[in-house]
mmCIF file with all atom_site columns, C-alpha atoms and ligand atoms in Angstrom:
data_model
loop_
_atom_site.group_PDB
_atom_site.id
_atom_site.type_symbol
_atom_site.label_atom_id
_atom_site.label_alt_id
_atom_site.label_comp_id
_atom_site.label_asym_id
_atom_site.label_entity_id
_atom_site.label_seq_id
_atom_site.pdbx_PDB_ins_code
_atom_site.Cartn_x
_atom_site.Cartn_y
_atom_site.Cartn_z
_atom_site.occupancy
_atom_site.B_iso_or_equiv
_atom_site.pdbx_formal_charge
_atom_site.auth_seq_id
_atom_site.auth_comp_id
_atom_site.auth_asym_id
_atom_site.auth_atom_id
_atom_site.pdbx_PDB_model_num
ATOM   1   C CA . MET A 1 1   ? 0.027   2.656   -6.323 1.00 45.00 ? 1   MET A CA 1
ATOM   2   C CA . ASP A 1 2   ? 3.378   3.873   -5.067 1.00 52.00 ? 2   ASP A CA 1
ATOM   3   C CA . LYS A 1 3   ? 5.902   1.427   -6.525 1.00 46.00 ? 3   LYS A CA 1
ATOM   4   C CA . THR A 1 4   ? 8.180   1.672   -3.495 1.00 52.00 ? 4   THR A CA 1
ATOM   5   C CA . LYS A 1 5   ? 5.432   0.234   -1.319 1.00 58.00 ? 5   LYS A CA 1
ATOM   6   C CA . LYS A 1 6   ? 5.684   -3.063  -3.161 1.00 52.00 ? 6   LYS A CA 1
ATOM   7   C CA . ASN A 1 7   ? 8.961   -3.685  -1.338 1.00 65.00 ? 7   ASN A CA 1
ATOM   8   C CA . LEU A 1 8   ? 6.937   -4.020  1.816  1.00 81.00 ? 8   LEU A CA 1
ATOM   9   C CA . LYS A 1 9   ? 6.069   -7.410  3.161  1.00 95.00 ? 9   LYS A CA 1
ATOM   10  C CA . VAL A 1 10  ? 2.540   -8.129  4.236  1.00 98.00 ? 10  VAL A CA 1
ATOM   11  C CA . ILE A 1 11  ? 1.201   -10.967 6.377  1.00 98.00 ? 11  ILE A CA 1
ATOM   12  C CA . ILE A 1 12  ? -2.278  -12.363 5.881  1.00 98.00 ? 12  ILE A CA 1
ATOM   13  C CA . GLY A 1 13  ? -4.329  -14.704 8.056  1.00 99.00 ? 13  GLY A CA 1
ATOM   14  C CA . SER A 1 14  ? -7.838  -16.015 8.538  1.00 99.00 ? 14  SER A CA 1
ATOM   15  C CA . ASP A 1 15  ? -10.013 -18.547 10.271 1.00 98.00 ? 15  ASP A CA 1
ATOM   16  C CA . HIS A 1 16  ? -11.806 -21.271 8.283  1.00 98.00 ? 16  HIS A CA 1
ATOM   17  C CA . ALA A 1 17  ? -14.545 -18.845 7.193  1.00 98.00 ? 17  ALA A CA 1
ATOM   18  C CA . GLY A 1 18  ? -11.946 -16.681 5.491  1.00 98.00 ? 18  GLY A CA 1
ATOM   19  C CA . PHE A 1 19  ? -9.748  -19.489 4.197  1.00 98.00 ? 19  PHE A CA 1
ATOM   20  C CA . GLU A 1 20  ? -10.798 -19.383 0.540  1.00 98.00 ? 20  GLU A CA 1
ATOM   21  C CA . ALA A 1 21  ? -10.946 -15.590 0.392  1.00 98.00 ? 21  ALA A CA 1
ATOM   22  C CA . LYS A 1 22  ? -7.485  -15.426 1.981  1.00 98.00 ? 22  LYS A CA 1
ATOM   23  C CA . ALA A 1 23  ? -6.058  -17.584 -0.777 1.00 98.00 ? 23  ALA A CA 1
ATOM   24  C CA . ALA A 1 24  ? -7.657  -15.421 -3.449 1.00 98.00 ? 24  ALA A CA 1
ATOM   25  C CA . LEU A 1 25  ? -6.531  -12.187 -1.797 1.00 98.00 ? 25  LEU A CA 1
ATOM   26  C CA . ALA A 1 26  ? -2.987  -13.467 -1.280 1.00 98.00 ? 26  ALA A CA 1
ATOM   27  C CA . ALA A 1 27  ? -2.784  -14.371 -4.967 1.00 98.00 ? 27  ALA A CA 1
ATOM   28  C CA . HIS A 1 28  ? -4.140  -10.968 -5.951 1.00 98.00 ? 28  HIS A CA 1
ATOM   29  C CA . LEU A 1 29  ? -1.585  -9.146  -3.803 1.00 98.00 ? 29  LEU A CA 1
ATOM   30  C CA . ALA A 1 30  ? 1.298   -11.346 -4.923 1.00 96.00 ? 30  ALA A CA 1
ATOM   31  C CA . GLY A 1 31  ? 0.290   -10.643 -8.508 1.00 95.00 ? 31  GLY A CA 1
ATOM   32  C CA . GLN A 1 32  ? 0.792   -6.973  -7.783 1.00 92.00 ? 32  GLN A CA 1
ATOM   33  C CA . GLY A 1 33  ? 4.277   -7.567  -6.440 1.00 92.00 ? 33  GLY A CA 1
ATOM   34  C CA . TRP A 1 34  ? 3.632   -7.727  -2.713 1.00 96.00 ? 34  TRP A CA 1
ATOM   35  C CA . LYS A 1 35  ? 5.644   -10.225 -0.703 1.00 96.00 ? 35  LYS A CA 1
ATOM   36  C CA . VAL A 1 36  ? 2.825   -12.089 1.018  1.00 98.00 ? 36  VAL A CA 1
ATOM   37  C CA . THR A 1 37  ? 3.280   -14.404 4.004  1.00 98.00 ? 37  THR A CA 1
ATOM   38  C CA . ASP A 1 38  ? 0.363   -16.627 5.028  1.00 98.00 ? 38  ASP A CA 1
ATOM   39  C CA . SER A 1 39  ? 0.099   -17.132 8.789  1.00 98.00 ? 39  SER A CA 1
ATOM   40  C CA . GLY A 1 40  ? -2.760  -19.652 8.417  1.00 98.00 ? 40  GLY A CA 1
ATOM   41  C CA . THR A 1 41  ? -5.182  -21.207 8.801  1.00 98.00 ? 41  THR A CA 1
ATOM   42  C CA . TYR A 1 42  ? -4.094  -23.683 6.165  1.00 98.00 ? 42  TYR A CA 1
ATOM   43  C CA . SER A 1 43  ? -7.305  -25.615 5.540  1.00 97.00 ? 43  SER A CA 1
ATOM   44  C CA . SER A 1 44  ? -11.059 -25.109 5.642  1.00 97.00 ? 44  SER A CA 1
ATOM   45  C CA . ALA A 1 45  ? -11.304 -27.183 8.828  1.00 98.00 ? 45  ALA A CA 1
ATOM   46  C CA . SER A 1 46  ? -12.999 -25.337 11.663 1.00 98.00 ? 46  SER A CA 1
ATOM   47  C CA . CYS A 1 47  ? -10.610 -23.315 13.800 1.00 98.00 ? 47  CYS A CA 1
ATOM   48  C CA . ASP A 1 48  ? -10.759 -20.450 16.281 1.00 98.00 ? 48  ASP A CA 1
ATOM   49  C CA . TYR A 1 49  ? -10.390 -16.847 15.147 1.00 98.00 ? 49  TYR A CA 1
ATOM   50  C CA . PRO A 1 50  ? -8.646  -15.667 18.363 1.00 98.00 ? 50  PRO A CA 1
ATOM   51  C CA . ALA A 1 51  ? -5.841  -18.148 17.728 1.00 98.00 ? 51  ALA A CA 1
ATOM   52  C CA . GLU A 1 52  ? -5.473  -17.087 14.106 1.00 98.00 ? 52  GLU A CA 1
ATOM   53  C CA . ALA A 1 53  ? -5.447  -13.416 15.062 1.00 98.00 ? 53  ALA A CA 1
ATOM   54  C CA . HIS A 1 54  ? -2.749  -14.125 17.651 1.00 98.00 ? 54  HIS A CA 1
ATOM   55  C CA . LYS A 1 55  ? -0.515  -15.984 15.188 1.00 98.00 ? 55  LYS A CA 1
ATOM   56  C CA . LEU A 1 56  ? -0.486  -12.929 12.928 1.00 98.00 ? 56  LEU A CA 1
ATOM   57  C CA . CYS A 1 57  ? -0.387  -10.183 15.549 1.00 98.00 ? 57  CYS A CA 1
ATOM   58  C CA . VAL A 1 58  ? 2.703   -11.482 17.338 1.00 98.00 ? 58  VAL A CA 1
ATOM   59  C CA . ARG A 1 59  ? 4.610   -11.207 14.061 1.00 98.00 ? 59  ARG A CA 1
ATOM   60  C CA . ILE A 1 60  ? 3.632   -7.549  13.787 1.00 98.00 ? 60  ILE A CA 1
ATOM   61  C CA . GLN A 1 61  ? 4.467   -6.939  17.434 1.00 98.00 ? 61  GLN A CA 1
ATOM   62  C CA . SER A 1 62  ? 7.924   -8.420  16.840 1.00 98.00 ? 62  SER A CA 1
ATOM   63  C CA . GLY A 1 63  ? 8.549   -6.006  13.965 1.00 96.00 ? 63  GLY A CA 1
ATOM   64  C CA . GLU A 1 64  ? 8.817   -8.762  11.367 1.00 97.00 ? 64  GLU A CA 1
ATOM   65  C CA . PHE A 1 65  ? 5.867   -7.243  9.496  1.00 97.00 ? 65  PHE A CA 1
ATOM   66  C CA . ALA A 1 66  ? 4.527   -3.687  9.462  1.00 96.00 ? 66  ALA A CA 1
ATOM   67  C CA . LEU A 1 67  ? 1.102   -4.478  8.044  1.00 98.00 ? 67  LEU A CA 1
ATOM   68  C CA . GLY A 1 68  ? -1.293  -7.413  8.183  1.00 98.00 ? 68  GLY A CA 1
ATOM   69  C CA . ILE A 1 69  ? -4.675  -8.489  6.900  1.00 99.00 ? 69  ILE A CA 1
ATOM   70  C CA . LEU A 1 70  ? -7.094  -10.738 8.785  1.00 99.00 ? 70  LEU A CA 1
ATOM   71  C CA . LEU A 1 71  ? -10.282 -12.342 7.521  1.00 99.00 ? 71  LEU A CA 1
ATOM   72  C CA . CYS A 1 72  ? -13.048 -14.208 9.303  1.00 98.00 ? 72  CYS A CA 1
ATOM   73  C CA . GLY A 1 73  ? -16.709 -14.639 8.460  1.00 98.00 ? 73  GLY A CA 1
ATOM   74  C CA . THR A 1 74  ? -17.789 -11.152 9.457  1.00 98.00 ? 74  THR A CA 1
ATOM   75  C CA . GLY A 1 75  ? -14.401 -9.661  10.350 1.00 98.00 ? 75  GLY A CA 1
ATOM   76  C CA . VAL A 1 76  ? -15.811 -8.866  13.782 1.00 98.00 ? 76  VAL A CA 1
ATOM   77  C CA . GLY A 1 77  ? -14.378 -11.675 15.889 1.00 98.00 ? 77  GLY A CA 1
ATOM   78  C CA . ILE A 1 78  ? -10.931 -11.514 14.396 1.00 98.00 ? 78  ILE A CA 1
ATOM   79  C CA . SER A 1 79  ? -10.780 -7.714  14.759 1.00 98.00 ? 79  SER A CA 1
ATOM   80  C CA . ILE A 1 80  ? -11.795 -7.925  18.417 1.00 98.00 ? 80  ILE A CA 1
ATOM   81  C CA . ALA A 1 81  ? -9.091  -10.539 18.981 1.00 98.00 ? 81  ALA A CA 1
ATOM   82  C CA . ALA A 1 82  ? -6.451  -8.519  17.130 1.00 98.00 ? 82  ALA A CA 1
ATOM   83  C CA . ASN A 1 83  ? -7.199  -5.406  19.155 1.00 98.00 ? 83  ASN A CA 1
ATOM   84  C CA . LYS A 1 84  ? -6.461  -7.295  22.394 1.00 97.00 ? 84  LYS A CA 1
ATOM   85  C CA . HIS A 1 85  ? -2.776  -7.175  21.384 1.00 98.00 ? 85  HIS A CA 1
ATOM   86  C CA . ALA A 1 86  ? -0.622  -4.251  22.471 1.00 97.00 ? 86  ALA A CA 1
ATOM   87  C CA . GLY A 1 87  ? 0.426   -2.068  19.577 1.00 97.00 ? 87  GLY A CA 1
ATOM   88  C CA . ILE A 1 88  ? -2.146  -3.540  17.213 1.00 98.00 ? 88  ILE A CA 1
ATOM   89  C CA . ARG A 1 89  ? -4.604  -1.066  15.755 1.00 98.00 ? 89  ARG A CA 1
ATOM   90  C CA . ALA A 1 90  ? -6.951  -3.300  13.821 1.00 98.00 ? 90  ALA A CA 1
ATOM   91  C CA . ALA A 1 91  ? -9.599  -1.735  11.592 1.00 98.00 ? 91  ALA A CA 1
ATOM   92  C CA . LEU A 1 92  ? -12.673 -3.628  10.440 1.00 99.00 ? 92  LEU A CA 1
ATOM   93  C CA . CYS A 1 93  ? -13.428 -2.174  7.023  1.00 99.00 ? 93  CYS A CA 1
ATOM   94  C CA . SER A 1 94  ? -16.109 -2.799  4.444  1.00 98.00 ? 94  SER A CA 1
ATOM   95  C CA . ASP A 1 95  ? -15.256 0.024   2.051  1.00 98.00 ? 95  ASP A CA 1
ATOM   96  C CA . PRO A 1 96  ? -12.054 1.533   0.644  1.00 98.00 ? 96  PRO A CA 1
ATOM   97  C CA . VAL A 1 97  ? -12.606 5.011   2.099  1.00 98.00 ? 97  VAL A CA 1
ATOM   98  C CA . THR A 1 98  ? -12.685 3.633   5.633  1.00 98.00 ? 98  THR A CA 1
ATOM   99  C CA . ALA A 1 99  ? -9.544  1.627   4.873  1.00 98.00 ? 99  ALA A CA 1
ATOM   100 C CA . GLU A 1 100 ? -7.766  4.747   3.616  1.00 98.00 ? 100 GLU A CA 1
ATOM   101 C CA . LEU A 1 101 ? -8.770  6.788   6.657  1.00 98.00 ? 101 LEU A CA 1
ATOM   102 C CA . ALA A 1 102 ? -7.828  3.933   8.999  1.00 98.00 ? 102 ALA A CA 1
ATOM   103 C CA . ARG A 1 103 ? -4.287  4.201   7.653  1.00 98.00 ? 103 ARG A CA 1
ATOM   104 C CA . GLN A 1 104 ? -4.196  8.021   7.492  1.00 98.00 ? 104 GLN A CA 1
ATOM   105 C CA . HIS A 1 105 ? -5.783  8.896   10.830 1.00 98.00 ? 105 HIS A CA 1
ATOM   106 C CA . ASN A 1 106 ? -5.343  5.778   12.961 1.00 98.00 ? 106 ASN A CA 1
ATOM   107 C CA . ASP A 1 107 ? -2.090  4.371   11.543 1.00 98.00 ? 107 ASP A CA 1
ATOM   108 C CA . SER A 1 108 ? -3.961  1.084   11.553 1.00 98.00 ? 108 SER A CA 1
ATOM   109 C CA . ASN A 1 109 ? -1.579  -1.806  11.103 1.00 98.00 ? 109 ASN A CA 1
ATOM   110 C CA . VAL A 1 110 ? -4.082  -4.637  10.642 1.00 98.00 ? 110 VAL A CA 1
ATOM   111 C CA . LEU A 1 111 ? -6.935  -4.591  8.158  1.00 99.00 ? 111 LEU A CA 1
ATOM   112 C CA . CYS A 1 112 ? -9.856  -6.881  9.040  1.00 99.00 ? 112 CYS A CA 1
ATOM   113 C CA . MET A 1 113 ? -12.604 -7.867  6.627  1.00 99.00 ? 113 MET A CA 1
ATOM   114 C CA . GLY A 1 114 ? -15.605 -10.164 6.523  1.00 99.00 ? 114 GLY A CA 1
ATOM   115 C CA . ALA A 1 115 ? -15.168 -12.897 3.966  1.00 98.00 ? 115 ALA A CA 1
ATOM   116 C CA . ARG A 1 116 ? -18.844 -13.899 4.231  1.00 98.00 ? 116 ARG A CA 1
ATOM   117 C CA . ILE A 1 117 ? -19.948 -10.282 3.910  1.00 98.00 ? 117 ILE A CA 1
ATOM   118 C CA . LEU A 1 118 ? -17.953 -8.829  1.049  1.00 98.00 ? 118 LEU A CA 1
ATOM   119 C CA . PRO A 1 119 ? -17.526 -10.082 -2.525 1.00 98.00 ? 119 PRO A CA 1
ATOM   120 C CA . GLU A 1 120 ? -14.001 -10.982 -3.585 1.00 98.00 ? 120 GLU A CA 1
ATOM   121 C CA . GLU A 1 121 ? -13.534 -7.895  -5.761 1.00 98.00 ? 121 GLU A CA 1
ATOM   122 C CA . LYS A 1 122 ? -14.431 -5.648  -2.815 1.00 98.00 ? 122 LYS A CA 1
ATOM   123 C CA . LEU A 1 123 ? -11.919 -7.442  -0.578 1.00 98.00 ? 123 LEU A CA 1
ATOM   124 C CA . PHE A 1 124 ? -9.250  -6.758  -3.197 1.00 98.00 ? 124 PHE A CA 1
ATOM   125 C CA . GLU A 1 125 ? -10.233 -3.100  -3.564 1.00 98.00 ? 125 GLU A CA 1
ATOM   126 C CA . ILE A 1 126 ? -10.209 -2.472  0.187  1.00 98.00 ? 126 ILE A CA 1
ATOM   127 C CA . ALA A 1 127 ? -6.888  -4.251  0.708  1.00 98.00 ? 127 ALA A CA 1
ATOM   128 C CA . ASP A 1 128 ? -5.284  -2.349  -2.172 1.00 98.00 ? 128 ASP A CA 1
ATOM   129 C CA . ARG A 1 129 ? -6.355  0.976   -0.686 1.00 98.00 ? 129 ARG A CA 1
ATOM   130 C CA . PHE A 1 130 ? -5.199  0.042   2.816  1.00 98.00 ? 130 PHE A CA 1
ATOM   131 C CA . LEU A 1 131 ? -1.769  -1.134  1.688  1.00 98.00 ? 131 LEU A CA 1
ATOM   132 C CA . SER A 1 132 ? -1.143  1.819   -0.608 1.00 96.00 ? 132 SER A CA 1
ATOM   133 C CA . THR A 1 133 ? -1.999  4.498   1.965  1.00 97.00 ? 133 THR A CA 1
ATOM   134 C CA . ASP A 1 134 ? 0.443   5.994   4.474  1.00 96.00 ? 134 ASP A CA 1
ATOM   135 C CA . ALA A 1 135 ? -0.356  7.283   7.942  1.00 97.00 ? 135 ALA A CA 1
ATOM   136 C CA . LEU A 1 136 ? -0.521  11.075  8.076  1.00 97.00 ? 136 LEU A CA 1
ATOM   137 C CA . ASP A 1 137 ? 2.353   12.489  10.107 1.00 96.00 ? 137 ASP A CA 1
ATOM   138 C CA . GLU A 1 138 ? 0.204   15.127  11.803 1.00 96.00 ? 138 GLU A CA 1
ATOM   139 C CA . GLU A 1 139 ? 0.409   15.858  15.504 1.00 97.00 ? 139 GLU A CA 1
ATOM   140 C CA . ARG A 1 140 ? -3.294  15.514  16.278 1.00 97.00 ? 140 ARG A CA 1
ATOM   141 C CA . HIS A 1 141 ? -3.323  12.002  14.863 1.00 97.00 ? 141 HIS A CA 1
ATOM   142 C CA . ARG A 1 142 ? -0.056  11.036  16.564 1.00 97.00 ? 142 ARG A CA 1
ATOM   143 C CA . ARG A 1 143 ? -1.382  12.385  19.883 1.00 97.00 ? 143 ARG A CA 1
ATOM   144 C CA . ARG A 1 144 ? -4.485  10.256  19.603 1.00 96.00 ? 144 ARG A CA 1
ATOM   145 C CA . GLN A 1 145 ? -2.416  7.212   18.716 1.00 96.00 ? 145 GLN A CA 1
ATOM   146 C CA . ARG A 1 146 ? -0.264  7.828   21.818 1.00 96.00 ? 146 ARG A CA 1
ATOM   147 C CA . MET A 1 147 ? -3.479  7.947   23.811 1.00 96.00 ? 147 MET A CA 1
ATOM   148 C CA . LEU A 1 148 ? -4.372  4.503   22.485 1.00 96.00 ? 148 LEU A CA 1
ATOM   149 C CA . THR A 1 149 ? -1.023  3.261   23.771 1.00 95.00 ? 149 THR A CA 1
ATOM   150 C CA . ASP A 1 150 ? -1.750  4.909   27.118 1.00 96.00 ? 150 ASP A CA 1
ATOM   151 C CA . LEU A 1 151 ? -5.037  3.028   27.249 1.00 95.00 ? 151 LEU A CA 1
ATOM   152 C CA . GLU A 1 152 ? -3.138  -0.233  26.731 1.00 94.00 ? 152 GLU A CA 1
ATOM   153 C CA . ASN A 1 153 ? -0.749  0.679   29.543 1.00 93.00 ? 153 ASN A CA 1
ATOM   154 C CA . SER A 1 154 ? -3.526  1.806   31.913 1.00 89.00 ? 154 SER A CA 1
ATOM   155 C CA . SER A 1 155 ? -1.775  5.184   31.995 1.00 89.00 ? 155 SER A CA 1
ATOM   156 C CA . PHE A 1 156 ? -4.568  7.082   30.313 1.00 89.00 ? 156 PHE A CA 1
ATOM   157 C CA . ALA A 1 157 ? -5.345  10.461  31.857 1.00 86.00 ? 157 ALA A CA 1
ATOM   158 C CA . VAL A 1 158 ? -8.542  12.156  30.749 1.00 79.00 ? 158 VAL A CA 1
ATOM   159 C CA . PRO A 1 159 ? -7.285  15.179  28.800 1.00 76.00 ? 159 PRO A CA 1
ATOM   160 C CA . GLY A 1 160 ? -8.734  18.594  28.172 1.00 73.00 ? 160 GLY A CA 1
ATOM   161 C CA . PRO A 1 161 ? -10.713 19.315  25.006 1.00 68.00 ? 161 PRO A CA 1
ATOM   162 C CA . SER A 1 162 ? -7.685  19.759  22.728 1.00 62.00 ? 162 SER A CA 1
ATOM   163 C CA . GLY A 1 163 ? -9.252  17.931  19.800 1.00 56.00 ? 163 GLY A CA 1
ATOM   164 C CA . ALA A 1 164 ? -12.439 19.920  20.035 1.00 51.00 ? 164 ALA A CA 1
ATOM   165 C CA . ALA A 1 165 ? -10.490 23.163  19.673 1.00 49.00 ? 165 ALA A CA 1
ATOM   166 C CA . GLU A 1 166 ? -9.108  21.972  16.351 1.00 56.00 ? 166 GLU A CA 1
ATOM   167 C CA . GLY A 1 167 ? -12.539 21.050  15.084 1.00 52.00 ? 167 GLY A CA 1
ATOM   168 C CA . LYS A 1 168 ? -11.299 17.788  13.518 1.00 63.00 ? 168 LYS A CA 1
HETATM 169 C C1 . LIG B 2 .   ? -17.108 -18.702 12.187 1.00 97.14 ? 201 LIG B C1 1
HETATM 170 O O1 . LIG B 2 .   ? -18.245 -19.460 11.996 1.00 97.14 ? 201 LIG B O1 1
HETATM 171 C C2 . LIG B 2 .   ? -17.469 -17.253 12.449 1.00 97.14 ? 201 LIG B C2 1
HETATM 172 O O2 . LIG B 2 .   ? -18.127 -17.152 13.677 1.00 97.14 ? 201 LIG B O2 1
HETATM 173 C C3 . LIG B 2 .   ? -16.238 -16.388 12.433 1.00 97.14 ? 201 LIG B C3 1
HETATM 174 O O3 . LIG B 2 .   ? -15.593 -16.525 11.213 1.00 97.14 ? 201 LIG B O3 1
HETATM 175 C C4 . LIG B 2 .   ? -16.471 -14.900 12.597 1.00 97.14 ? 201 LIG B C4 1
HETATM 176 O O4 . LIG B 2 .   ? -17.436 -14.445 11.719 1.00 97.14 ? 201 LIG B O4 1
HETATM 177 C C5 . LIG B 2 .   ? -16.674 -14.440 13.969 1.00 97.14 ? 201 LIG B C5 1
HETATM 178 O O5 . LIG B 2 .   ? -16.720 -13.216 14.236 1.00 97.14 ? 201 LIG B O5 1
#
């Protein structure tokens, strides 16, 4: 892992289904030198994943954090909720390759995982890959990310087949 990346702060959140896995993952990341902030939930009492996603996403929207990690039972609900927030590109990942490509191609800023789906070691492996990978500064990826912003702003214009011409 790039040592300089350990200066980055990361924020981590979950609903009740991800509460125990969140604690384990936060400890794992802190042990590697990451500065980890826990946005909740803070107990295993039942709570609502949209609220937990919102608590974390607003702190990325504000610029306080560049990257976040969200856990719920499957990762599905909390990723849907996260992606309702402007500027949030949440990626639901169940393997490290997808996590790496979510950073490289999509500049994903929130990793979502299913705490009831994946074993703890896999959660660690996926999070490590996500946090240690940079977005590729390549125009085709940046163009597509701008298009995502256009979709948020209802300013999306159906483009010509520029991506198809590149074959990627
Ligand atoms: C909670 O029971 C569960 O529904 C939630 O954690 C998540 O899996 C929803 O997508």
